[in-house]
Every structure is written in structure tokens, then in C-alpha cells.
């Protein structure tokens, strides 16, 4: 397994090109299964997760080519509406194929995703939506089996769920009749999926709101050339890193509109930001001011930047409180950050971070995508050398992370063990 050797203390300087959004491209790859066709996706990041989703599409029978950020998907040859446990257990987003397969084949057999590093990841809301749409949903030896033709329905989610909203949307676009989804998630990645589906001819209103109306259509177009939106979480990760390390970086190919609350919090904490079109110039001010955050569904502070924010606050000039209301157990990075000299106490889903004047390098272990990012950020700020192990986690969600960091002055090396 690979690890990173990081020597901290270098301020950042230079340009970062933000890649396409992992959490937008995965559901859109799944959505190509809804109808037989030929699809071209551009600005696709080369990640473990996009390679896993490619493998899943090929198991289902699609033909996929992928090079230089362009993915060509031919779903005319799909003939196997099954997502096997061996694949789903490595990537929860595999569950995104449930709605598309049910829509196309009126049958889907998708392994239940396991938990993850920070606890159970239920799919009850996905199943509630499929049942509301009139399909038969059963659990058979660890697989969710969906049978029957979906028909329009009213779906009211008790809590905002990105995944359940995606599956409900994709199952409803060709369902006979009208579907209304209340309390839908409205993350930019949902909006991008809606752009993709409407470009195919789906009839969806309420985009960017929590109430979506889908009127089923008989046919969808069988070809589309579509560009993936920028990754707001990667962009936020680099901006947080810059404030922590000091320096000046410019992000390119980013959508500042997807990061409003994060940009506000960064400015509160001392970052000087200049936004122009799809680039952001970030300069670090004098010191890091303590700023509390509580995660919430979009447009609230994203849970996917909670761990990174905690690394930043560990070096603030005062104490801060970080609360995760989306995943109450998403704190496996706390113990590892404390190994680097952070002073973080955890009380259920509330982390109390006492700012310290210095972090010191030590061996630490990644546990999930964003915890890995948090440890890398802290290691880049720490004195001495840090070894970050199990970095296959970060390769799931960040494209060429060490190359991008080296290009702006970081001292980071990948070594195979
Ligand atoms: C998506 O996961 C993202 N993954 C996650 O990013 C992100 O953290 C999450 O949304 C929240 O923004 C992808 O897009 C591939 P949810 P998802 O359904 O869809 C509960 C990353 O690092 N819930 O919005 O699985 C759930 O437990 C990943 O890139 C139910 O109770 O998240 C959580 O508390 C990590 N029942 C809350 O809802 C359900 O049926 C939000 O989950 C579904 C969810």
C-alpha cells in the first residue's frame, strides 16, 4: 500500500487546476444506464471511484473508453441489471445504479452498500422512494431487488438525502405520470444530474429547490455530449490548505457560486479572496482566526469539508467548535490529528478544537477520503516529517493530489510499501 512522506512548513504559491466533481460524475455515469445510447462525458477526473464506476458499468454490459478526461460510454449493449457486492462494498456510490436499472429493465439487483469508516450508511430513504414509485422492493441475501414498472408518485423525504434524491429522480424520469419529490437535496451535484437528464429530454421542474416535479416521458435521447461541473470539495480543500500554510494560490476552473458559505467562513478565518469568473485568488492573512462551523445540507457548510476545516482550526489563535449534523460519527480524523499535536476533544458529534501554535510530524493513518485530506493538510503545516499511510483512500476522491500540491511548493512524496 502507498503512503505519503510529507515535510511541513512550506508556504504555498502558484496555480491549481480544479478537476471535475467526483460526486457529480458518478451519478451521471449511472444515469447513462437509463436508456440505450452513446454518451460523451468531459472533464471527468481520473480517480479510483470513477474507475470503479466504469468497472460496474462494464459488468452491467456497457462499453466504456476513458482517456485525458473524456469518457465515452455505450449503453446499447447493457444486459445485466446487477451490481455485485464485490464492487458495491468498495464504493457506496455504486448504489446510484439502482434507479437507472429499475427504470430501464424494470428489474434491478444491487448489493446493499456496507458501512464506512464512520458508521452505518443507511439506504432506507432510497427504498422508500422506490416503493412509493410502485415497484416491488425485497432484500435477498444482502441484495436489494427491485421489480416492476415505476409510476408517478408523491415522495416526501424526512431528511435531505443526496443519494435518495438521485435514485428517485433517475427512477422517475420515464415513470408513467407525475412524481413530486419533497425535501429533495439541492446540492450542485443534484443540479448537474438534472441538467444531464433534461438535456436527454426528461421533464423536470424545481431545479435548485427542495421540491422537484418530474413528468414521465416515453423516450429519452440516445446520445449526449456533456461536461462535468468543477469539484467544489477539492476547491475548498485547497483554499483551506492555503490559509493554513500561508501563501498565495490561484484556483482555476472552479465555480465560486458552489462555495459561498465556505468562502465566507474562510474570509472570517483570515483568508483574503479575489473572485473573478471561474478563478479564485487566495492570499493568507496574518494568522488564523477561530471560526465555528456546523455542517448542513447545501447551501450549508458541507460535511465533506468538516475534517479539512478541523485541521485548519487546530492552528487557530483561539478555540473553535465543529459540529457535524449530517454524519454524527464522522470524526475518525480527530485521533490522528491529535497525534500531530492538535488538541481536539470530542463530545458526540461536537468537536472542541483548542488552537495550538504548532503541529509536529508523526506517522498517521487515513481512514476515509476526507480524513486523508485533513491529515495531509495538517502534515503540510507540521514541523518535521509525517508519514500518512493507507492513502488509497485519498486516491478515491482527489486527482493527482501530490502533483498538484508539489506544483505549488509542498514537499510531498508518494512511496510504495
Ligand atoms: C453523498 O453521500 C456524497 N457522496 C457524500 O460525499 C456526502 O458526504 C453526502 O452526500 C452528504 O453531502 C456522493 O455523492 C457519492 P446522503 P450520500 O444520502 O448520498 C442519511 C465524499 O467524501 N441517510 O445525503 O450517501 C445519512 O446517513 C462522500 O465525497 C439516511 O438516513 O449522503 C446521512 O446522515 C462521503 N437514509 C444523511 O442522510 C438514507 O436512505 C445524508 O446522507 C440515505 C441517507
PDB file of C-alpha atoms in Angstrom, residues 77 192 266 270 352 389:
ATOM      1  CA  UNK A  77     -25.141  -3.370 -25.031  1.00  0.00           C
ATOM      2  CA  UNK A 192     -25.821  18.807 -12.566  1.00  0.00           C
ATOM      3  CA  UNK A 266     -12.523  31.328   5.040  1.00  0.00           C
ATOM      4  CA  UNK A 270      -8.444  35.374   7.727  1.00  0.00           C
ATOM      5  CA  UNK A 352     -13.972  21.337  20.651  1.00  0.00           C
ATOM      6  CA  UNK A 389      -0.482   5.602   5.370  1.00  0.00           C
TER       7      UNK A 389
END
